[in-house]
PDB file of C-alpha atoms in Angstrom:
ATOM      1  CA  GLU A 657      35.210  39.206 148.672  1.00  0.00           C
ATOM      2  CA  PRO A 658      34.782  35.834 149.128  1.00  0.00           C
ATOM      3  CA  GLU A 659      31.800  34.212 148.267  1.00  0.00           C
ATOM      4  CA  VAL A 660      29.957  30.839 147.662  1.00  0.00           C
ATOM      5  CA  THR A 661      30.091  29.287 143.871  1.00  0.00           C
ATOM      6  CA  GLN A 662      27.388  26.573 141.680  1.00  0.00           C
ATOM      7  CA  THR A 663      27.834  24.970 138.681  1.00  0.00           C
ATOM      8  CA  PRO A 664      26.481  24.518 136.125  1.00  0.00           C
ATOM      9  CA  SER A 665      24.643  27.264 135.717  1.00  0.00           C
ATOM     10  CA  HIS A 666      21.870  25.457 133.694  1.00  0.00           C
ATOM     11  CA  GLN A 667      21.032  22.122 133.771  1.00  0.00           C
ATOM     12  CA  VAL A 668      18.376  20.354 131.640  1.00  0.00           C
ATOM     13  CA  THR A 669      16.763  17.133 132.096  1.00  0.00           C
ATOM     14  CA  GLN A 670      15.015  13.999 131.511  1.00  0.00           C
ATOM     15  CA  MET A 671      12.506  12.888 134.018  1.00  0.00           C
ATOM     16  CA  GLY A 672      13.519  10.253 136.554  1.00  0.00           C
ATOM     17  CA  GLN A 673      17.381  10.975 135.754  1.00  0.00           C
ATOM     18  CA  GLU A 674      19.600  11.952 138.112  1.00  0.00           C
ATOM     19  CA  VAL A 675      21.307  14.528 139.091  1.00  0.00           C
ATOM     20  CA  ILE A 676      23.888  16.312 140.708  1.00  0.00           C
ATOM     21  CA  LEU A 677      24.033  20.545 141.697  1.00  0.00           C
ATOM     22  CA  ARG A 678      27.853  21.296 142.811  1.00  0.00           C
ATOM     23  CA  CYS A 679      29.109  24.015 144.774  1.00  0.00           C
ATOM     24  CA  VAL A 680      32.073  25.248 146.219  1.00  0.00           C
ATOM     25  CA  PRO A 681      30.974  27.026 150.057  1.00  0.00           C
ATOM     26  CA  ILE A 682      32.744  30.028 151.401  1.00  0.00           C
ATOM     27  CA  SER A 683      36.511  28.735 152.630  1.00  0.00           C
ATOM     28  CA  ASN A 684      36.182  29.117 156.424  1.00  0.00           C
ATOM     29  CA  HIS A 685      32.027  28.355 156.952  1.00  0.00           C
ATOM     30  CA  LEU A 686      31.221  24.630 158.641  1.00  0.00           C
ATOM     31  CA  TYR A 687      27.629  25.454 158.029  1.00  0.00           C
ATOM     32  CA  PHE A 688      26.295  24.313 154.700  1.00  0.00           C
ATOM     33  CA  TYR A 689      22.439  24.293 152.871  1.00  0.00           C
ATOM     34  CA  TRP A 690      20.685  23.788 150.300  1.00  0.00           C
ATOM     35  CA  TYR A 691      16.813  26.046 149.540  1.00  0.00           C
ATOM     36  CA  ARG A 692      15.249  26.344 146.250  1.00  0.00           C
ATOM     37  CA  GLN A 693      12.804  28.918 144.888  1.00  0.00           C
ATOM     38  CA  ILE A 694       9.991  26.870 142.137  1.00  0.00           C
ATOM     39  CA  LEU A 695       9.174  30.474 140.042  1.00  0.00           C
ATOM     40  CA  GLY A 696       7.367  32.699 141.631  1.00  0.00           C
ATOM     41  CA  GLN A 697       7.184  31.513 144.740  1.00  0.00           C
ATOM     42  CA  LYS A 698       9.299  31.739 148.274  1.00  0.00           C
ATOM     43  CA  VAL A 699      12.742  30.555 148.950  1.00  0.00           C
ATOM     44  CA  GLU A 700      12.516  27.250 150.732  1.00  0.00           C
ATOM     45  CA  PHE A 701      15.218  25.434 152.627  1.00  0.00           C
ATOM     46  CA  LEU A 702      16.163  22.503 152.280  1.00  0.00           C
ATOM     47  CA  VAL A 703      18.465  20.464 154.210  1.00  0.00           C
ATOM     48  CA  SER A 704      21.728  21.577 155.795  1.00  0.00           C
ATOM     49  CA  PHE A 705      24.928  20.136 156.389  1.00  0.00           C
ATOM     50  CA  TYR A 706      27.280  20.544 159.905  1.00  0.00           C
ATOM     51  CA  ASN A 707      30.784  18.667 160.638  1.00  0.00           C
ATOM     52  CA  ASN A 708      29.892  16.516 157.437  1.00  0.00           C
ATOM     53  CA  GLU A 709      26.253  15.229 158.737  1.00  0.00           C
ATOM     54  CA  ILE A 710      22.809  16.321 157.807  1.00  0.00           C
ATOM     55  CA  SER A 711      21.669  18.525 160.970  1.00  0.00           C
ATOM     56  CA  GLU A 712      18.225  19.694 159.579  1.00  0.00           C
ATOM     57  CA  LYS A 713      16.253  19.107 156.325  1.00  0.00           C
ATOM     58  CA  SER A 714      12.748  19.540 155.057  1.00  0.00           C
ATOM     59  CA  GLU A 715       9.262  17.540 154.458  1.00  0.00           C
ATOM     60  CA  ILE A 716      10.543  18.260 151.079  1.00  0.00           C
ATOM     61  CA  PHE A 717      13.481  16.211 151.576  1.00  0.00           C
ATOM     62  CA  ASP A 718      12.487  13.121 150.975  1.00  0.00           C
ATOM     63  CA  ASP A 719      15.213   9.808 149.930  1.00  0.00           C
ATOM     64  CA  GLN A 720      15.327  10.886 146.203  1.00  0.00           C
ATOM     65  CA  PHE A 721      17.785  13.713 147.846  1.00  0.00           C
ATOM     66  CA  SER A 722      20.677  12.977 148.552  1.00  0.00           C
ATOM     67  CA  VAL A 723      24.217  15.577 149.700  1.00  0.00           C
ATOM     68  CA  GLU A 724      27.901  15.134 150.750  1.00  0.00           C
ATOM     69  CA  ARG A 725      31.036  16.607 150.966  1.00  0.00           C
ATOM     70  CA  PRO A 726      32.548  15.024 148.686  1.00  0.00           C
ATOM     71  CA  ASP A 727      36.658  16.599 150.087  1.00  0.00           C
ATOM     72  CA  GLY A 728      37.149  19.997 151.820  1.00  0.00           C
ATOM     73  CA  SER A 729      35.466  22.174 149.281  1.00  0.00           C
ATOM     74  CA  ASN A 730      33.092  20.718 147.312  1.00  0.00           C
ATOM     75  CA  PHE A 731      29.401  20.096 149.174  1.00  0.00           C
ATOM     76  CA  THR A 732      27.258  18.609 146.516  1.00  0.00           C
ATOM     77  CA  LEU A 733      23.281  18.583 146.090  1.00  0.00           C
ATOM     78  CA  LYS A 734      21.807  15.120 144.203  1.00  0.00           C
ATOM     79  CA  ILE A 735      18.681  14.229 142.845  1.00  0.00           C
ATOM     80  CA  ARG A 736      18.462  10.681 142.329  1.00  0.00           C
ATOM     81  CA  SER A 737      15.260   9.914 139.867  1.00  0.00           C
ATOM     82  CA  THR A 738      14.086  13.593 139.120  1.00  0.00           C
ATOM     83  CA  LYS A 739      10.417  14.629 138.766  1.00  0.00           C
ATOM     84  CA  LEU A 740       8.802  17.475 136.925  1.00  0.00           C
ATOM     85  CA  GLU A 741       8.381  19.070 140.120  1.00  0.00           C
ATOM     86  CA  ASP A 742      11.786  19.610 140.949  1.00  0.00           C
ATOM     87  CA  SER A 743      12.457  21.510 138.531  1.00  0.00           C
ATOM     88  CA  ALA A 744      13.089  24.913 140.312  1.00  0.00           C
ATOM     89  CA  MET A 745      16.266  27.507 141.214  1.00  0.00           C
ATOM     90  CA  TYR A 746      18.735  25.501 143.137  1.00  0.00           C
ATOM     91  CA  PHE A 747      20.348  27.958 145.639  1.00  0.00           C
ATOM     92  CA  CYS A 748      23.201  26.724 148.016  1.00  0.00           C
ATOM     93  CA  ALA A 749      23.943  29.134 151.086  1.00  0.00           C
ATOM     94  CA  SER A 750      27.314  28.527 153.641  1.00  0.00           C
ATOM     95  CA  SER A 751      27.852  30.965 156.767  1.00  0.00           C
ATOM     96  CA  SER A 752      30.613  30.712 159.608  1.00  0.00           C
ATOM     97  CA  ARG A 753      27.492  31.645 162.681  1.00  0.00           C
ATOM     98  CA  GLN A 754      23.946  33.130 161.785  1.00  0.00           C
ATOM     99  CA  THR A 755      24.469  35.047 158.618  1.00  0.00           C
ATOM    100  CA  GLN A 756      23.836  32.934 155.352  1.00  0.00           C
ATOM    101  CA  TYR A 757      25.644  33.556 152.317  1.00  0.00           C
ATOM    102  CA  PHE A 758      23.709  33.044 149.161  1.00  0.00           C
ATOM    103  CA  GLY A 759      25.597  31.284 145.795  1.00  0.00           C
ATOM    104  CA  PRO A 760      23.461  32.665 142.024  1.00  0.00           C
ATOM    105  CA  GLY A 761      21.436  29.194 141.898  1.00  0.00           C
ATOM    106  CA  THR A 762      21.254  26.822 139.492  1.00  0.00           C
ATOM    107  CA  ARG A 763      18.543  26.437 137.254  1.00  0.00           C
ATOM    108  CA  LEU A 764      17.580  22.376 136.859  1.00  0.00           C
ATOM    109  CA  LEU A 765      14.650  21.442 134.290  1.00  0.00           C
ATOM    110  CA  VAL A 766      12.898  18.197 134.368  1.00  0.00           C
ATOM    111  CA  LEU A 767      11.455  17.701 131.315  1.00  0.00           C
TER     112      LEU A 767
ATOM    113  CA  GLU B  99       3.891  27.991 162.747  1.00  0.00           C
ATOM    114  CA  ASP B 100       6.470  30.583 161.943  1.00  0.00           C
ATOM    115  CA  GLN B 101       5.628  32.850 159.381  1.00  0.00           C
ATOM    116  CA  VAL B 102       7.182  35.871 157.255  1.00  0.00           C
ATOM    117  CA  THR B 103       5.005  38.580 155.317  1.00  0.00           C
ATOM    118  CA  GLN B 104       6.055  41.202 153.433  1.00  0.00           C
ATOM    119  CA  SER B 105       4.537  44.015 151.425  1.00  0.00           C
ATOM    120  CA  PRO B 106       3.514  44.927 149.240  1.00  0.00           C
ATOM    121  CA  GLU B 107       4.215  42.442 146.510  1.00  0.00           C
ATOM    122  CA  ALA B 108       5.391  44.737 144.565  1.00  0.00           C
ATOM    123  CA  LEU B 109       6.681  48.835 144.403  1.00  0.00           C
ATOM    124  CA  ARG B 110       7.033  51.440 142.650  1.00  0.00           C
ATOM    125  CA  LEU B 111       8.522  55.025 142.966  1.00  0.00           C
ATOM    126  CA  GLN B 112      10.564  57.808 141.127  1.00  0.00           C
ATOM    127  CA  GLU B 113      13.646  57.926 141.370  1.00  0.00           C
ATOM    128  CA  GLY B 114      13.883  60.326 144.722  1.00  0.00           C
ATOM    129  CA  GLU B 115      11.021  58.639 145.732  1.00  0.00           C
ATOM    130  CA  SER B 116      11.963  57.510 149.788  1.00  0.00           C
ATOM    131  CA  SER B 117       9.615  54.953 150.645  1.00  0.00           C
ATOM    132  CA  SER B 118       9.367  51.699 153.061  1.00  0.00           C
ATOM    133  CA  LEU B 119       8.892  48.771 152.746  1.00  0.00           C
ATOM    134  CA  ASN B 120       7.723  46.471 155.651  1.00  0.00           C
ATOM    135  CA  CYS B 121       7.548  42.267 156.620  1.00  0.00           C
ATOM    136  CA  SER B 122       5.775  41.268 159.249  1.00  0.00           C
ATOM    137  CA  TYR B 123       6.618  38.227 160.742  1.00  0.00           C
ATOM    138  CA  THR B 124       5.766  35.017 163.435  1.00  0.00           C
ATOM    139  CA  VAL B 125       7.692  32.779 165.179  1.00  0.00           C
ATOM    140  CA  SER B 126       8.021  31.103 168.224  1.00  0.00           C
ATOM    141  CA  GLY B 127      11.484  33.022 168.901  1.00  0.00           C
ATOM    142  CA  LEU B 128      13.745  35.406 166.913  1.00  0.00           C
ATOM    143  CA  ARG B 129      17.635  34.658 166.519  1.00  0.00           C
ATOM    144  CA  GLY B 130      17.317  36.786 163.935  1.00  0.00           C
ATOM    145  CA  LEU B 131      15.997  38.337 160.760  1.00  0.00           C
ATOM    146  CA  PHE B 132      17.951  38.665 157.768  1.00  0.00           C
ATOM    147  CA  TRP B 133      17.142  41.142 154.725  1.00  0.00           C
ATOM    148  CA  TYR B 134      18.177  40.213 150.730  1.00  0.00           C
ATOM    149  CA  ARG B 135      18.376  41.517 147.568  1.00  0.00           C
ATOM    150  CA  GLN B 136      17.609  39.282 144.898  1.00  0.00           C
ATOM    151  CA  ASP B 137      18.052  40.219 141.072  1.00  0.00           C
ATOM    152  CA  PRO B 138      16.001  38.321 138.137  1.00  0.00           C
ATOM    153  CA  GLY B 139      18.170  35.077 137.855  1.00  0.00           C
ATOM    154  CA  LYS B 140      20.433  35.384 141.510  1.00  0.00           C
ATOM    155  CA  GLY B 141      20.573  34.234 144.445  1.00  0.00           C
ATOM    156  CA  PRO B 142      19.799  36.837 147.251  1.00  0.00           C
ATOM    157  CA  GLU B 143      22.461  39.115 148.324  1.00  0.00           C
ATOM    158  CA  PHE B 144      23.162  39.750 151.601  1.00  0.00           C
ATOM    159  CA  LEU B 145      22.092  43.200 153.146  1.00  0.00           C
ATOM    160  CA  PHE B 146      21.793  42.767 157.016  1.00  0.00           C
ATOM    161  CA  THR B 147      20.737  41.103 160.277  1.00  0.00           C
ATOM    162  CA  LEU B 148      19.318  42.636 162.923  1.00  0.00           C
ATOM    163  CA  TYR B 149      19.037  40.552 166.421  1.00  0.00           C
ATOM    164  CA  SER B 150      16.919  41.992 168.942  1.00  0.00           C
ATOM    165  CA  ALA B 151      13.917  45.106 169.197  1.00  0.00           C
ATOM    166  CA  GLY B 152      15.253  48.977 168.328  1.00  0.00           C
ATOM    167  CA  GLU B 153      18.662  47.242 166.523  1.00  0.00           C
ATOM    168  CA  GLU B 154      18.891  49.898 162.952  1.00  0.00           C
ATOM    169  CA  LYS B 155      21.372  48.849 160.133  1.00  0.00           C
ATOM    170  CA  GLU B 156      21.917  51.792 158.105  1.00  0.00           C
ATOM    171  CA  LYS B 157      24.228  50.864 154.143  1.00  0.00           C
ATOM    172  CA  GLU B 158      24.390  53.495 151.572  1.00  0.00           C
ATOM    173  CA  ARG B 159      20.440  54.371 151.051  1.00  0.00           C
ATOM    174  CA  LEU B 160      19.188  51.376 152.582  1.00  0.00           C
ATOM    175  CA  LYS B 161      18.248  51.659 156.485  1.00  0.00           C
ATOM    176  CA  ALA B 162      16.764  48.907 158.242  1.00  0.00           C
ATOM    177  CA  THR B 163      14.364  48.326 161.385  1.00  0.00           C
ATOM    178  CA  LEU B 164      13.346  45.536 164.487  1.00  0.00           C
ATOM    179  CA  THR B 165      10.737  45.468 166.446  1.00  0.00           C
ATOM    180  CA  LYS B 166       8.855  42.695 167.644  1.00  0.00           C
ATOM    181  CA  LYS B 167       6.822  41.799 165.390  1.00  0.00           C
ATOM    182  CA  GLU B 168       8.186  43.493 162.163  1.00  0.00           C
ATOM    183  CA  SER B 169      11.109  44.967 160.245  1.00  0.00           C
ATOM    184  CA  PHE B 170      11.093  48.122 158.152  1.00  0.00           C
ATOM    185  CA  LEU B 171      13.927  48.719 154.752  1.00  0.00           C
ATOM    186  CA  HIS B 172      13.583  51.927 154.537  1.00  0.00           C
ATOM    187  CA  ILE B 173      15.179  53.026 151.029  1.00  0.00           C
ATOM    188  CA  THR B 174      15.694  57.058 151.024  1.00  0.00           C
ATOM    189  CA  ALA B 175      16.240  58.317 147.841  1.00  0.00           C
ATOM    190  CA  PRO B 176      16.303  55.623 145.734  1.00  0.00           C
ATOM    191  CA  LYS B 177      18.315  54.944 142.162  1.00  0.00           C
ATOM    192  CA  PRO B 178      17.161  52.863 139.099  1.00  0.00           C
ATOM    193  CA  GLU B 179      19.945  50.331 140.191  1.00  0.00           C
ATOM    194  CA  ASP B 180      17.411  49.509 142.987  1.00  0.00           C
ATOM    195  CA  SER B 181      15.516  47.818 141.399  1.00  0.00           C
ATOM    196  CA  ALA B 182      15.730  44.234 142.727  1.00  0.00           C
ATOM    197  CA  THR B 183      12.820  42.219 144.736  1.00  0.00           C
ATOM    198  CA  TYR B 184      13.445  42.658 148.948  1.00  0.00           C
ATOM    199  CA  LEU B 185      13.458  39.291 150.641  1.00  0.00           C
ATOM    200  CA  CYS B 186      12.814  38.847 154.354  1.00  0.00           C
ATOM    201  CA  ALA B 187      13.425  35.909 156.527  1.00  0.00           C
ATOM    202  CA  VAL B 188      13.473  34.763 159.655  1.00  0.00           C
ATOM    203  CA  ALA B 189      15.665  32.443 161.433  1.00  0.00           C
ATOM    204  CA  PRO B 190      13.834  31.054 164.633  1.00  0.00           C
ATOM    205  CA  TYR B 191      15.225  29.064 167.490  1.00  0.00           C
ATOM    206  CA  ASN B 192      16.254  25.656 167.591  1.00  0.00           C
ATOM    207  CA  THR B 193      16.641  25.694 163.643  1.00  0.00           C
ATOM    208  CA  ASP B 194      18.863  26.115 161.210  1.00  0.00           C
ATOM    209  CA  LYS B 195      16.951  27.022 158.541  1.00  0.00           C
ATOM    210  CA  LEU B 196      15.729  29.954 157.941  1.00  0.00           C
ATOM    211  CA  ILE B 197      11.965  31.019 156.952  1.00  0.00           C
ATOM    212  CA  PHE B 198      11.636  33.061 153.557  1.00  0.00           C
ATOM    213  CA  GLY B 199       8.618  35.744 153.162  1.00  0.00           C
ATOM    214  CA  THR B 200       7.590  36.341 149.360  1.00  0.00           C
ATOM    215  CA  GLY B 201       9.969  39.364 148.734  1.00  0.00           C
ATOM    216  CA  THR B 202       9.143  42.802 147.416  1.00  0.00           C
ATOM    217  CA  ARG B 203       9.240  43.759 144.091  1.00  0.00           C
ATOM    218  CA  LEU B 204      11.040  47.293 144.206  1.00  0.00           C
ATOM    219  CA  GLN B 205      10.746  49.118 140.571  1.00  0.00           C
ATOM    220  CA  VAL B 206      12.598  52.828 140.639  1.00  0.00           C
ATOM    221  CA  PHE B 207      12.218  55.346 137.513  1.00  0.00           C
ATOM    222  CA  PRO B 208      14.483  58.100 136.444  1.00  0.00           C
TER     223      PRO B 208
END
């Protein structure tokens, strides 16, 4: 059964450093998403991406964040200058229509 | 404001003891309601999509129902392997995002 994959599974970084989180969506899906979940809190929407451009973004997704689909299979989330409060699980999701399928997540820890 | 409230926050059941989880929602227009299962340290795993009031979906020991204001996830004769956090999410019209509740943490004891 096709699934969304994410790398790395864990990432530890120093405050102010750039990180890139990678995702391989399900192959025939056209819509891609990033969500995050701070420990003990709700899953929160960050951004959606369709047809090689951002279709929607939340207040959280400020200028420090960017997304890219560099080739036909990968979808990336870049955080340009990490802050302590960026520590969270980051989930990639993809969909062909209504239902979003989530990856296993990347646990980001900013020290 | 669109929002999702799940109850109870936590539920402890004996194996075989059936129960229901509640998801109440307020949304300007509902495109769909989704149930996911989340194991510790893992991503949400899709269970069901419901689109309109009166709709029901079933999978093994789980059954999801939908009204105009809430959804229930019924668990019949649960087993220890059903222990997880169950997340409810709504997709409003005119937006791509899912809005999640805080989840119900279910523990099933043998």
